[in-house]
Coordinates of C-alpha atoms in Angstrom, one line a residue:
M282 CA -12.1 -22.2 -56.0
W283 CA -12.0 -21.5 -59.7
R284 CA -15.5 -21.5 -61.3
K285 CA -16.4 -24.8 -63.1
E286 CA -17.5 -22.9 -66.2
N287 CA -14.0 -21.4 -66.6
I288 CA -12.4 -24.8 -66.1
M289 CA -14.5 -26.3 -68.8
I290 CA -13.6 -23.5 -71.2
V291 CA -9.9 -24.0 -70.5
F292 CA -10.2 -27.8 -70.8
S293 CA -12.1 -27.5 -74.1
C294 CA -9.5 -25.1 -75.5
V295 CA -6.7 -27.4 -74.5
A296 CA -8.4 -30.5 -75.9
F297 CA -8.9 -28.7 -79.2
N298 CA -5.3 -27.7 -79.4
I299 CA -3.6 -30.7 -77.9
L300 CA -3.0 -32.3 -81.4
L301 CA -1.1 -29.2 -82.4
V302 CA 1.2 -29.1 -79.4
S303 CA 3.9 -31.5 -80.7
V304 CA 4.3 -29.6 -84.0
S305 CA 3.9 -26.1 -82.6
S306 CA 6.8 -23.7 -83.3
Q307 CA 6.5 -22.3 -79.8
S308 CA 6.2 -25.5 -77.8
D309 CA 9.9 -25.6 -77.2
Q310 CA 9.6 -22.5 -75.1
V311 CA 7.9 -24.4 -72.4
H312 CA 10.5 -26.1 -70.1
Q313 CA 9.5 -28.9 -67.8
D314 CA 11.9 -30.7 -65.4
P315 CA 12.9 -33.3 -64.5
P316 CA 11.9 -35.7 -67.4
E317 CA 11.9 -38.7 -65.1
I318 CA 11.5 -39.3 -61.3
Y319 CA 11.5 -42.3 -59.0
S320 CA 9.6 -42.0 -55.7
Q321 CA 8.8 -44.2 -52.8
P322 CA 5.3 -44.9 -51.5
G323 CA 4.2 -42.3 -49.0
T324 CA 6.4 -39.6 -50.4
T325 CA 5.8 -36.6 -52.7
A326 CA 7.6 -35.4 -55.9
T327 CA 8.1 -31.9 -57.2
I328 CA 8.1 -30.9 -60.9
S329 CA 9.0 -27.5 -62.3
C330 CA 7.6 -25.7 -65.3
R331 CA 8.4 -22.3 -66.9
H332 CA 7.8 -20.7 -70.2
E333 CA 9.1 -17.9 -72.4
L334 CA 5.7 -16.9 -74.0
Q335 CA 4.7 -13.3 -73.8
D336 CA 1.3 -12.5 -72.2
Y337 CA 0.8 -16.2 -71.1
N338 CA -0.2 -16.0 -67.5
R339 CA -1.4 -19.5 -66.5
I340 CA 0.2 -22.8 -66.1
L341 CA -2.1 -25.9 -66.1
W342 CA -1.1 -29.2 -64.7
Y343 CA -2.3 -32.6 -65.9
R344 CA -1.8 -36.2 -64.9
Q345 CA -1.9 -39.2 -67.4
P346 CA -2.1 -42.8 -66.0
G347 CA 1.1 -44.8 -66.5
G348 CA -0.5 -47.1 -69.0
G349 CA -1.7 -44.2 -71.1
G350 CA -5.2 -42.8 -71.5
R351 CA -7.0 -39.6 -71.0
M352 CA -5.2 -36.8 -69.1
T353 CA -6.9 -35.4 -66.0
L354 CA -6.7 -31.7 -65.1
L355 CA -5.3 -31.3 -61.6
G356 CA -5.4 -27.5 -61.4
L357 CA -3.6 -24.4 -62.5
M358 CA -1.4 -21.5 -61.4
N359 CA -3.2 -18.3 -62.3
V360 CA -0.4 -15.6 -62.3
D361 CA 0.7 -16.5 -58.7
Q362 CA -2.5 -18.1 -57.3
Q363 CA -3.0 -21.8 -57.3
Q364 CA -6.5 -23.1 -58.2
L365 CA -6.9 -26.9 -57.7
E366 CA -9.6 -29.2 -58.9
D367 CA -12.0 -30.6 -56.4
G368 CA -10.4 -33.5 -54.5
V369 CA -6.8 -32.7 -55.5
T370 CA -4.5 -32.2 -52.5
A371 CA -1.3 -31.3 -54.5
K372 CA 0.4 -28.0 -54.0
M373 CA 1.7 -25.3 -56.4
S374 CA 4.0 -22.4 -55.8
G375 CA 5.9 -19.8 -57.8
G376 CA 4.4 -17.9 -60.7
A377 CA 3.0 -18.5 -64.2
M378 CA 4.2 -15.4 -66.0
K379 CA 7.0 -15.4 -68.6
G380 CA 10.3 -16.4 -67.1
Q381 CA 8.8 -17.5 -63.8
T382 CA 9.0 -21.0 -62.4
C383 CA 5.9 -22.9 -61.2
L384 CA 6.5 -25.8 -58.9
F385 CA 4.0 -28.6 -58.7
T386 CA 4.3 -31.0 -55.7
T387 CA 2.2 -34.1 -55.9
E388 CA 0.0 -35.4 -53.2
E389 CA 1.3 -38.3 -51.2
L390 CA 2.1 -41.1 -53.7
Q391 CA 0.8 -44.6 -53.4
L392 CA 1.9 -47.9 -54.9
G393 CA 0.5 -48.0 -58.4
G394 CA 0.6 -44.3 -58.7
T395 CA 2.9 -44.3 -61.7
A396 CA 1.9 -41.6 -64.2
R397 CA 3.1 -38.9 -66.5
Y398 CA 2.6 -35.3 -65.5
F399 CA 2.4 -32.5 -68.0
C400 CA 2.4 -28.7 -67.6
A401 CA 0.9 -26.3 -70.2
A402 CA 1.3 -22.6 -70.6
Y403 CA -2.0 -20.9 -71.3
C404 CA -3.6 -17.5 -71.5
D405 CA -7.3 -16.4 -71.4
S406 CA -7.3 -14.8 -74.8
G407 CA -8.2 -18.0 -76.7
R408 CA -4.7 -18.7 -78.0
E409 CA -3.2 -22.2 -78.1
A410 CA -1.9 -23.9 -75.0
Y411 CA 1.7 -25.1 -75.2
F412 CA 2.8 -28.2 -73.4
G413 CA 6.0 -29.3 -71.7
T414 CA 7.6 -32.6 -72.7
G415 CA 6.2 -34.3 -69.6
T416 CA 7.6 -36.0 -66.5
K417 CA 7.5 -39.8 -66.1
L418 CA 7.0 -40.6 -62.4
T419 CA 7.3 -44.1 -61.1
V420 CA 6.4 -45.2 -57.6
L421 CA 8.9 -48.0 -56.8
E422 CA 7.7 -51.2 -55.2
P423 CA 8.7 -51.8 -51.6
N424 CA 12.4 -52.8 -51.1
R425 CA 13.2 -52.5 -54.8
T426 CA 15.8 -50.4 -56.5
A427 CA 16.6 -49.5 -60.1
I428 CA 18.3 -52.3 -62.1
P429 CA 19.7 -51.5 -65.6
P430 CA 19.0 -53.8 -68.5
T431 CA 21.0 -56.6 -70.1
V432 CA 21.2 -56.0 -73.8
R433 CA 21.9 -58.4 -76.6
V434 CA 21.8 -58.0 -80.4
L435 CA 20.7 -61.0 -82.4
K436 CA 21.9 -61.6 -86.0
P437 CA 19.3 -62.0 -88.8
S438 CA 17.5 -65.3 -89.2
P439 CA 19.2 -67.6 -91.8
N440 CA 15.8 -68.3 -93.2
E441 CA 15.2 -64.6 -94.0
G442 CA 15.0 -64.0 -97.7
G443 CA 14.7 -60.9 -100.0
Q444 CA 16.9 -58.0 -100.2
T445 CA 16.9 -57.0 -96.5
R446 CA 18.0 -58.5 -93.2
T447 CA 16.6 -57.7 -89.7
L448 CA 18.7 -57.4 -86.6
V449 CA 16.9 -57.7 -83.3
C450 CA 17.9 -56.0 -80.0
V451 CA 16.6 -57.5 -76.8
A452 CA 16.8 -55.6 -73.5
T453 CA 15.8 -57.7 -70.5
D454 CA 15.8 -57.9 -66.7
F455 CA 15.5 -54.2 -65.9
Y456 CA 13.3 -52.3 -63.4
P457 CA 11.5 -50.0 -63.7
D458 CA 10.6 -49.3 -67.3
H459 CA 12.5 -46.0 -67.8
V460 CA 14.3 -46.9 -71.0
S461 CA 14.7 -45.7 -74.6
V462 CA 16.3 -47.7 -77.5
S463 CA 18.3 -46.4 -80.4
W464 CA 20.6 -47.9 -83.1
T465 CA 24.0 -46.8 -84.5
V466 CA 25.9 -48.0 -87.6
N467 CA 29.6 -47.4 -87.3
G468 CA 28.9 -44.9 -84.5
N469 CA 26.3 -42.9 -86.5
K470 CA 22.7 -42.9 -85.3
R471 CA 20.4 -44.8 -87.6
L472 CA 16.7 -43.7 -87.8
S473 CA 15.4 -45.4 -90.9
G474 CA 14.5 -49.0 -90.7
V475 CA 14.0 -48.9 -86.9
A476 CA 11.0 -50.4 -85.2
T477 CA 10.8 -50.4 -81.4
D478 CA 8.1 -51.7 -79.1
A479 CA 5.8 -49.0 -78.0
A480 CA 6.4 -49.8 -74.4
A481 CA 8.3 -52.3 -72.2
T482 CA 6.6 -55.5 -71.2
R483 CA 6.4 -56.7 -67.6
L484 CA 7.6 -60.3 -67.1
D485 CA 7.4 -61.4 -63.5
D486 CA 9.5 -58.8 -61.5
F487 CA 11.3 -57.3 -64.5
Y488 CA 10.7 -55.6 -67.8
R489 CA 11.7 -56.4 -71.4
I490 CA 11.7 -54.4 -74.6
T491 CA 12.7 -55.3 -78.2
S492 CA 13.8 -53.2 -81.2
R493 CA 14.4 -54.2 -84.8
L494 CA 16.8 -52.7 -87.4
T495 CA 16.2 -53.6 -91.0
V496 CA 19.2 -53.1 -93.4
Y497 CA 19.9 -54.1 -97.0
V498 CA 21.8 -57.4 -97.6
K499 CA 24.8 -55.6 -99.1
E500 CA 25.2 -53.6 -95.9
W501 CA 24.8 -56.6 -93.6
Q502 CA 27.3 -58.6 -95.6
N503 CA 30.1 -56.2 -94.9
R504 CA 32.6 -56.9 -92.1
G505 CA 33.4 -53.2 -92.0
K506 CA 30.0 -52.4 -90.6
D507 CA 29.3 -52.3 -86.8
F508 CA 25.7 -52.4 -85.8
A509 CA 25.1 -51.3 -82.2
C510 CA 21.9 -51.2 -80.0
V511 CA 22.0 -48.5 -77.4
V512 CA 19.6 -48.7 -74.4
D513 CA 19.4 -45.6 -72.2
F514 CA 18.2 -46.3 -68.7
F515 CA 17.3 -43.8 -66.0
N516 CA 18.7 -45.2 -62.6
G517 CA 17.1 -42.6 -60.4
T518 CA 20.0 -40.2 -60.5
E519 CA 21.3 -40.1 -64.1
T520 CA 20.7 -41.8 -67.4
V521 CA 23.2 -44.6 -68.1
N522 CA 23.4 -46.7 -71.3
R523 CA 23.9 -50.3 -72.0
I524 CA 25.3 -51.3 -75.4
D525 CA 25.7 -54.5 -77.4
S526 CA 26.9 -54.7 -81.0
I527 CA 27.5 -57.1 -83.9
R528 CA 29.6 -56.8 -87.0
G529 CA 28.5 -57.6 -90.5
V530 CA 29.3 -61.0 -91.9
K531 CA 31.6 -62.0 -94.7
G532 CA 30.1 -60.8 -98.0
R533 CA 28.6 -63.9 -99.3
L534 CA 26.8 -61.9 -101.9
L535 CA 30.1 -60.4 -103.1
F536 CA 31.6 -63.9 -103.2
E537 CA 28.7 -65.2 -105.2
R538 CA 29.1 -62.4 -107.7
K539 CA 32.8 -63.0 -108.0
Y540 CA 32.1 -66.7 -108.4
L541 CA 29.5 -66.0 -111.1
R542 CA 32.0 -63.7 -112.9
I543 CA 34.6 -66.5 -112.8
A544 CA 32.1 -69.1 -114.0
Q545 CA 30.9 -66.8 -116.7
N546 CA 34.5 -66.1 -117.9
A547 CA 35.3 -69.8 -117.8
K548 CA 32.2 -70.6 -119.8
L549 CA 33.1 -68.0 -122.4
A550 CA 36.7 -69.4 -122.5
Y551 CA 35.3 -72.9 -122.9
C552 CA 33.0 -71.8 -125.7
A553 CA 35.9 -70.1 -127.4
F554 CA 38.0 -73.3 -127.0
I555 CA 35.1 -75.4 -128.5
V556 CA 34.8 -73.0 -131.4
K557 CA 38.5 -73.0 -132.0
S558 CA 38.5 -76.8 -131.8
C559 CA 35.7 -77.0 -134.3
V560 CA 37.5 -74.6 -136.7
Y561 CA 40.8 -76.6 -136.3
G562 CA 38.9 -79.9 -136.8
A563 CA 37.2 -78.5 -139.9
F564 CA 40.6 -77.3 -141.2
V565 CA 42.1 -80.8 -140.6
V566 CA 39.2 -82.4 -142.4
F567 CA 39.6 -79.9 -145.3
L568 CA 43.4 -80.8 -145.5
L569 CA 42.6 -84.5 -145.5
W570 CA 40.0 -84.0 -148.2
K571 CA 42.5 -82.0 -150.3
L572 CA 45.2 -84.7 -149.8
Q573 CA 42.9 -87.5 -150.9
K574 CA 41.7 -85.5 -153.9
S575 CA 45.3 -84.8 -154.9
R576 CA 46.2 -88.5 -154.8
K577 CA 43.2 -89.5 -157.0
T578 CA 44.3 -86.9 -159.5
E579 CA 47.8 -88.3 -159.7
K580 CA 46.5 -91.8 -160.3

């Protein structure tokens, strides 16, 4: 069994560097597969991890509860020797050197054992630990299978004011919660203005998640725009997608601008007519005055 002092040192190093993992230039050299797994109660699941980091000779394995929270160290592969934490009955095989694959097989899974598993490449020279992207493992409830979501895009509220409009995507009636949501506009992925729930919400026997896309009014009021919500769902074998879309509405803003221009032009024309009428009237009055004056002179 690995000495407790060494485990504490490793854990401290990892905890210190964990915030740097996601932005590290070398973290993409740690490859963890698969990204998602469904398992039945009473079975096990196997996850693989390998790295391309020179002189890194250890792979650590962690478990994070499904609802989030602190990661627990399960053990490590030291070169080609597994060293498990007390009470952990999982198994490891393979190797931890550059280019080698380390396999982690969970202990027998129980209902409620949903979690994320992470591997991390590490060495004993005090350098950073680099993490894999994680594996989301869900223990399915008895007699249940994966069901993809129903997706619907809702148009902006008619009461929404300002210069922007918000489209809402609602994905419902799926199980389990292995989904990700994205938006496209005319087929191009849109990242700005997107706000998605941090996690799906359980309602009775199924899950639900919402996402919002905020766009400018002039973009929404354009029938040439197609706004689509794409929900990727892992069905246990592959990732499938469910899509719903909505087109922009008739450009009321453009119509209003056109109407204002017409009204303004009409107003100017009317003012010009009034001015011309006044000038014409003044000219007529002047002629009448001249005529009257001429008659008085003749008398």
